[in-house]
XYZ file of C-alpha atoms in Angstrom:
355
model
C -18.044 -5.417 20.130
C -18.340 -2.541 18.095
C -19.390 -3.823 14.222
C -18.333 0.134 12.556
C -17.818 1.928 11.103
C -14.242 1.584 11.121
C -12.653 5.055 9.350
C -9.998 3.681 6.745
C -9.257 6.890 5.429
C -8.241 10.205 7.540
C -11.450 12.124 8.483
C -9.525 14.776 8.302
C -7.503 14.241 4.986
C -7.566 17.755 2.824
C -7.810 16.590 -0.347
C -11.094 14.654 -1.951
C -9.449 11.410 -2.149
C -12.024 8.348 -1.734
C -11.413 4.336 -1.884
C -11.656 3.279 -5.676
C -15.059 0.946 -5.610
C -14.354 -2.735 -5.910
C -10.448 -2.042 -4.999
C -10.654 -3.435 -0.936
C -10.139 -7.080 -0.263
C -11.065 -7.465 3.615
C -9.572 -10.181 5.955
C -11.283 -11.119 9.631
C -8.370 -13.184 11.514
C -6.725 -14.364 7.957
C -9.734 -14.949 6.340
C -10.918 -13.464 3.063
C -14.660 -11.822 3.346
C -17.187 -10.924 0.849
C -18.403 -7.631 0.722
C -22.499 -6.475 0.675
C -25.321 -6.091 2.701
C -26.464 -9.467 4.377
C -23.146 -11.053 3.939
C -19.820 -9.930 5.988
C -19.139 -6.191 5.390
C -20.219 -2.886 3.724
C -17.923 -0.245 2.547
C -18.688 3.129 2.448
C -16.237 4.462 -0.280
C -16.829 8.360 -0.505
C -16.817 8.830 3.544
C -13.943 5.576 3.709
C -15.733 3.424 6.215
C -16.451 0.035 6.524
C -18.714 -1.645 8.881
C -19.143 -5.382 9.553
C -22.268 -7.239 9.943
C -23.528 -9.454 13.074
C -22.731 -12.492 10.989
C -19.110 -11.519 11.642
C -18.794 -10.415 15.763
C -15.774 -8.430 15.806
C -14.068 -7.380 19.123
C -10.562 -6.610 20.549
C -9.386 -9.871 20.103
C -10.132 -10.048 16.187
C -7.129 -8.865 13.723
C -8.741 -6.955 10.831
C -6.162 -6.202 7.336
C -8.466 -4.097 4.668
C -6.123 -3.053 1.292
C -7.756 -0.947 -1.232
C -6.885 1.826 -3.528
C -7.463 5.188 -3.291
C -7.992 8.180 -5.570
C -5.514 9.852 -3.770
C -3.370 10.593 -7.459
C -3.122 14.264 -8.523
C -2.962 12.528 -11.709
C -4.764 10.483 -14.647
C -3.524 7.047 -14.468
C -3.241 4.466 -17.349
C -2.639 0.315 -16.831
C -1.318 -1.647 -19.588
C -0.393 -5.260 -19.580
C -0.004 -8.558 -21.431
C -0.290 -12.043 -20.521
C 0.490 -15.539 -21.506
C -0.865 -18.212 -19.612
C -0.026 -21.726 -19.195
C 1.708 -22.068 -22.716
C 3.270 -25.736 -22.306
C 6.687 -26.522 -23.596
C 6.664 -30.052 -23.246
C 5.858 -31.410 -19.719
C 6.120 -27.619 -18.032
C 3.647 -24.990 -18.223
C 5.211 -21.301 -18.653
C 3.322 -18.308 -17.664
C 4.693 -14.545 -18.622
C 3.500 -11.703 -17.751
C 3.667 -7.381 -18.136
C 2.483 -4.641 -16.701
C 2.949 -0.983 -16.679
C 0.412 1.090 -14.445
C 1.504 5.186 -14.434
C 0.238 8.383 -13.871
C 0.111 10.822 -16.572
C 2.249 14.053 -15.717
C 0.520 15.767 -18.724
C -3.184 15.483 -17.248
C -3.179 16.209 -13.365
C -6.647 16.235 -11.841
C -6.807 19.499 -10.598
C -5.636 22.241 -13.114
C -2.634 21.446 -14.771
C 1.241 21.766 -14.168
C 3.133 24.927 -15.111
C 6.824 25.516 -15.463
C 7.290 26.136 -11.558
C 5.526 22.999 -10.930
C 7.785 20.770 -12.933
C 10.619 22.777 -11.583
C 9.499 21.709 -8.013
C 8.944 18.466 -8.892
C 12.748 17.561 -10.701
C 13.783 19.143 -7.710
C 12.314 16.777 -4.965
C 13.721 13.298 -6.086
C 11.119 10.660 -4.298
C 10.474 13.257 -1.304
C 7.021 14.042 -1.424
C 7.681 16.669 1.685
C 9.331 18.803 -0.730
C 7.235 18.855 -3.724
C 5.599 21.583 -2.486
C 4.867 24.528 -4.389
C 3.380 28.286 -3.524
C 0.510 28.330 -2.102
C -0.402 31.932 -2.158
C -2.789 33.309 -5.025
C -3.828 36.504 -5.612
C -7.164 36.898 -6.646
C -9.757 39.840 -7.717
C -10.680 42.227 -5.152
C -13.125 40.446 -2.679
C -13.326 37.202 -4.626
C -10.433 35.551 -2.233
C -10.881 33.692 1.074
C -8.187 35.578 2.915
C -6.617 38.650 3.274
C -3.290 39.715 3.873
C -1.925 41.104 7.319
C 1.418 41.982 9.359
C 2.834 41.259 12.408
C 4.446 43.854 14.469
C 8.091 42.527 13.345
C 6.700 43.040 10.020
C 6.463 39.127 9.233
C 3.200 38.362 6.869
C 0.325 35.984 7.198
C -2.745 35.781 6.084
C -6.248 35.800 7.728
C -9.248 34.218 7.017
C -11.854 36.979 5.096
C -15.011 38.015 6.963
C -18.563 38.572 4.748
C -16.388 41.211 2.499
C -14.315 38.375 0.974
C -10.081 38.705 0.512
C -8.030 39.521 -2.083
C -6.058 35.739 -2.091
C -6.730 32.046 -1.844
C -4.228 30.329 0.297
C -3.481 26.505 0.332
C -2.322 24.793 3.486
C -0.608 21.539 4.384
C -0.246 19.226 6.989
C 3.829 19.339 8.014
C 3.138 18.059 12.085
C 3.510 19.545 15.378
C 5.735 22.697 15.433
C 6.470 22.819 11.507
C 4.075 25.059 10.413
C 2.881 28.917 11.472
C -1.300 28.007 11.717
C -3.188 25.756 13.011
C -6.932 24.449 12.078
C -9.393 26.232 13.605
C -12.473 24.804 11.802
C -14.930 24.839 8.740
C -16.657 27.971 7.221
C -20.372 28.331 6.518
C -19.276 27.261 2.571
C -17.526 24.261 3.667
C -13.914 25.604 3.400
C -11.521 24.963 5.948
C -10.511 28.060 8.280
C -6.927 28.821 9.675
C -5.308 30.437 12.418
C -1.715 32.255 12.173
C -0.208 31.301 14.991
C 3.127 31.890 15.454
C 6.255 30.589 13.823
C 6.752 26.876 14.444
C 4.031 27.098 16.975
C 1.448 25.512 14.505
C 1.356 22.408 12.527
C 0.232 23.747 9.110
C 2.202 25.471 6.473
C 1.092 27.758 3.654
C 1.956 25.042 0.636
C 0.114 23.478 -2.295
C 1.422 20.035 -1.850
C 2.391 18.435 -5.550
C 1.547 14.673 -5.909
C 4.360 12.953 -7.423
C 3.654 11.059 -11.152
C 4.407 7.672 -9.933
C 5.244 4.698 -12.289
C 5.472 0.784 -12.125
C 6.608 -1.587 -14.699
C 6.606 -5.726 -13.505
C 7.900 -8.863 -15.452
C 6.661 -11.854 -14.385
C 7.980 -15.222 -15.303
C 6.777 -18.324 -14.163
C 7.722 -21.988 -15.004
C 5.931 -25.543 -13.429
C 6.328 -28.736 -13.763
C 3.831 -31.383 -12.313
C 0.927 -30.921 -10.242
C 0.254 -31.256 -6.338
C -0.270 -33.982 -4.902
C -0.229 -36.404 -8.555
C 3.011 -36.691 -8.585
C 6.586 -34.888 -8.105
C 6.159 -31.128 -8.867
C 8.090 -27.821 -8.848
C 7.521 -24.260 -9.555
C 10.175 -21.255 -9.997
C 9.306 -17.506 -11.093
C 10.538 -14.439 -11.316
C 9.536 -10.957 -10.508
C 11.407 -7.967 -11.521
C 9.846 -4.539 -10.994
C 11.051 -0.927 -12.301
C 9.072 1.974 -9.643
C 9.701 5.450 -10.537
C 8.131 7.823 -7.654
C 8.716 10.178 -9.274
C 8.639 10.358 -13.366
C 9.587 14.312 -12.868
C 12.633 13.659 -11.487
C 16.170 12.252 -12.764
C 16.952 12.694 -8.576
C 16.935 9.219 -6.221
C 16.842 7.177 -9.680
C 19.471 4.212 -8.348
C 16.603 2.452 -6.591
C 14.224 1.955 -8.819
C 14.869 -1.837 -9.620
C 15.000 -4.758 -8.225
C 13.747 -8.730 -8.013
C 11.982 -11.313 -5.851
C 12.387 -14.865 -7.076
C 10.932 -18.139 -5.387
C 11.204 -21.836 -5.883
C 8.673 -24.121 -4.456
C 9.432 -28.381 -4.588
C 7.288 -31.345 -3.440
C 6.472 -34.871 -3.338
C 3.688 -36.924 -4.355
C 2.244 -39.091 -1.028
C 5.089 -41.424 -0.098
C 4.534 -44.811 2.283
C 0.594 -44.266 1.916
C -1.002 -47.765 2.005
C -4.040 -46.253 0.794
C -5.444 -42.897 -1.123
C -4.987 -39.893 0.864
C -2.657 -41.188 3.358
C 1.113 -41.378 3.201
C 3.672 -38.739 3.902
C 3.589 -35.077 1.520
C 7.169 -33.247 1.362
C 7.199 -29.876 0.358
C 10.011 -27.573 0.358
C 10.218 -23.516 -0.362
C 12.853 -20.709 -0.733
C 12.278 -16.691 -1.703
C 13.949 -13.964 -1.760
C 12.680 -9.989 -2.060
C 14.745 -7.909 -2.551
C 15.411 -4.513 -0.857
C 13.997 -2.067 -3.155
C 11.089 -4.285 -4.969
C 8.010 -2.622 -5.197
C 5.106 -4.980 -5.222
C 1.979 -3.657 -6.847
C -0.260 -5.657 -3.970
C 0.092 -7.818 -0.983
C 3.277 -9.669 -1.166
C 2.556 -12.295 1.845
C -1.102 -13.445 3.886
C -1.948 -11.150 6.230
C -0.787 -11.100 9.594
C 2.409 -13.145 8.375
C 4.690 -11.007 9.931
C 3.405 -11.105 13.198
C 4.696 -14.221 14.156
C 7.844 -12.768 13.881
C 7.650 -10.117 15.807
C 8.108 -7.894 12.445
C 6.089 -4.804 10.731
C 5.520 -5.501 6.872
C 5.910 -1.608 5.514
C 9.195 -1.887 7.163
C 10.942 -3.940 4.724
C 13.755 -1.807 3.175
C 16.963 -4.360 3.085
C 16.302 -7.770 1.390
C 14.572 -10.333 2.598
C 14.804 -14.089 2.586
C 12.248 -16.753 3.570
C 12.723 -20.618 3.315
C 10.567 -23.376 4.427
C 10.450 -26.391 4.857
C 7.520 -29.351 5.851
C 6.273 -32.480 6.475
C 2.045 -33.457 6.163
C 1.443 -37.399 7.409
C -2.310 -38.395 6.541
C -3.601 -41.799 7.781
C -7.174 -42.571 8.515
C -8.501 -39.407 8.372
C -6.008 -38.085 11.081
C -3.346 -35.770 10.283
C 0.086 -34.435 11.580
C 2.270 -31.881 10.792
C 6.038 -30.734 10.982
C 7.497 -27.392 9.731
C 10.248 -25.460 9.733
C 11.105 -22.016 8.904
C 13.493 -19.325 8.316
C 13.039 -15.612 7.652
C 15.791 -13.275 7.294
C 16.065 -9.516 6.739
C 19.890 -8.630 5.399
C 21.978 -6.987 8.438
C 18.922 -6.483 10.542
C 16.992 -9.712 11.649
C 17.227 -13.608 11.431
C 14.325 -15.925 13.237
C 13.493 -19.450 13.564
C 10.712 -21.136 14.045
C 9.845 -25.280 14.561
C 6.078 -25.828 14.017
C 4.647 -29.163 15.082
């Protein structure tokens, strides 16, 4: 098959957004690889491409997941946090933590917000479609990269400048097939992307300097064990609750922002085992996420959801999970028995014996 590179990023994105270096964690068929040149995969972060190595064949019978973090925020972001690990309170072990990770409204990347901005921004609530503010500038005679024209029903556009230069710079942005008056028609000599009046709604670019909404995230974590695996009886129990503002801007779409996942995991030491190793393992687990929990990363393995005939970025109602199984070791052969339950509120229930 084909080892890359594999385009992780749109090719034809408008802005200058890049992966952050270091961000990606890369999975080949659920497993974890290691990044560099001689071992599984490199990364090309300015361009977003990745390409795999020959140690690791990949073809259309391989399932690739690849998260990382972009650059993508109009804005200067700052990450605090606190932990405390494994404090023990007699025979359990608690571990807290906090983070807050946010983007500073204050100190955008490009330029800076004025009062029309802001006003656009309290006015879209969490809809990034309609942060969008004019994107029509008048500039110096000759010094812009488009000039102004009519139509003969007297409706205005703009046209890119020949060699004598314009008198405006004009933002576009993507709004799909039939929302916008101009279409892309290509890349000047300097690198700056040309477009074509078209028509209205015959084009899918509008005239629009999209604003990136200051996004914030706050998480509590709690956790609580007791025991260890496999020496003994053990349990574990914690609790996430998360505060995501979209947008900071904005007082609008507020009732959302909180919410909780909690999960409880129980299990046996080895029962009936006539010698180490062997015997029978118990284990037992129950979680719930709730609807409108924002997780900062992954929140299950890759390619969980498949099994279930699910998409993960479609979880928008709660969601519970429960499990259950049974591990029998004896002379070096083992067998094992599991059941589980997933459950999306009002929308999906599923089953499933494993043996």
């Amino acid at each position: 098959g084909v080892q890359g590179p594999f385009e992780l990023l749109d090719g034809l994105r408008l802005d200058q957004s890049f992966i952050v270096a270091g961000s990606e964690r890369v999975w080949l068929d659920g497993e974890l690889l290691t990044r560099g040149e001689g071992r599984d995969y490199v990364i090309d972060y300015i361009r977003g491409t990745i390409d795999f190595s020959e140690r690791r064949p990949v073809g259309p019978e391989n399932r690739i997941a690849v998260d990382f973090e972009t650059s993508e925020s109009g804005y200067r972001r700052s990450v605090v946090g606190a932990t405390l690990d494994s404090l023990a309170i007699g025979p359990a072990r608690v571990h807290l933590a906090l983070l807050r990770e946010a983007d500073d409204p204050d100190r955008p990347r490009d330029g800076s917000l004025d009062a029309d901005d802001r006003d656009v921004l309290a006015l879209a609530g969490d809809d990034p479609s309609l942060a969008l503010a004019s994107g029509i500038a008048m500039t110096a005679p000759g010094e812009g990269e488009y000039v102004e024209r009519f139509t003969s029903e007297n409706i205005r556009y703009f046209e890119a400048a020949d060699s004598t230069g314009g008198d405006f710079d004009v933002d576009f942005v993507f709004v799909g097939a039939g929302g916008g008056d101009y279409r892309l028609i290509g890349v000047s000599e300097t690198g700056i992307l040309d477009f074509e009046f078209v028509g209205s709604s015959q084009g899918d670019y509008a005239i629009g300097r999209s604003l990136p909404l200051p996004e914030a995230t706050e998480v509590a974590v709690a956790r609580l064990e007791l025991g260890r695996f496999e020496r003994g009886a053990w349990a574990r129990a914690e609790v996430d609750l998360t505060r995501y503002d979209r947008n900071q801007e904005s007082d609008l779409d507020d009732t959302d922002n909180e919410d909780a996942a909690w999960s409880v995991e129980l299990g046996t030491p080895r029962l009936l085992g006539r010698e180490e190793g062997s015997g029978l393992l118990l284990r037992g687990r129950a979680e719930r996420i709730g609807g409108d929990f924002h997780a900062l990363g992954r929140l299950r393995a890759p390619f969980f959801y498949d099994v279930w005939n699910l998409q993960e970025d479609a979880r928008d109602v709660r969601e519970d999970y429960q499990e259950l199984r049974a591990e029998w070791s004896e002379a070096g052969r083992r067998s094992d028995l599991g059941w589980q339950r997933l459950e999306r509120k009002g929308a999906y229930e599923g089953r499933r014996l494993q043996w």
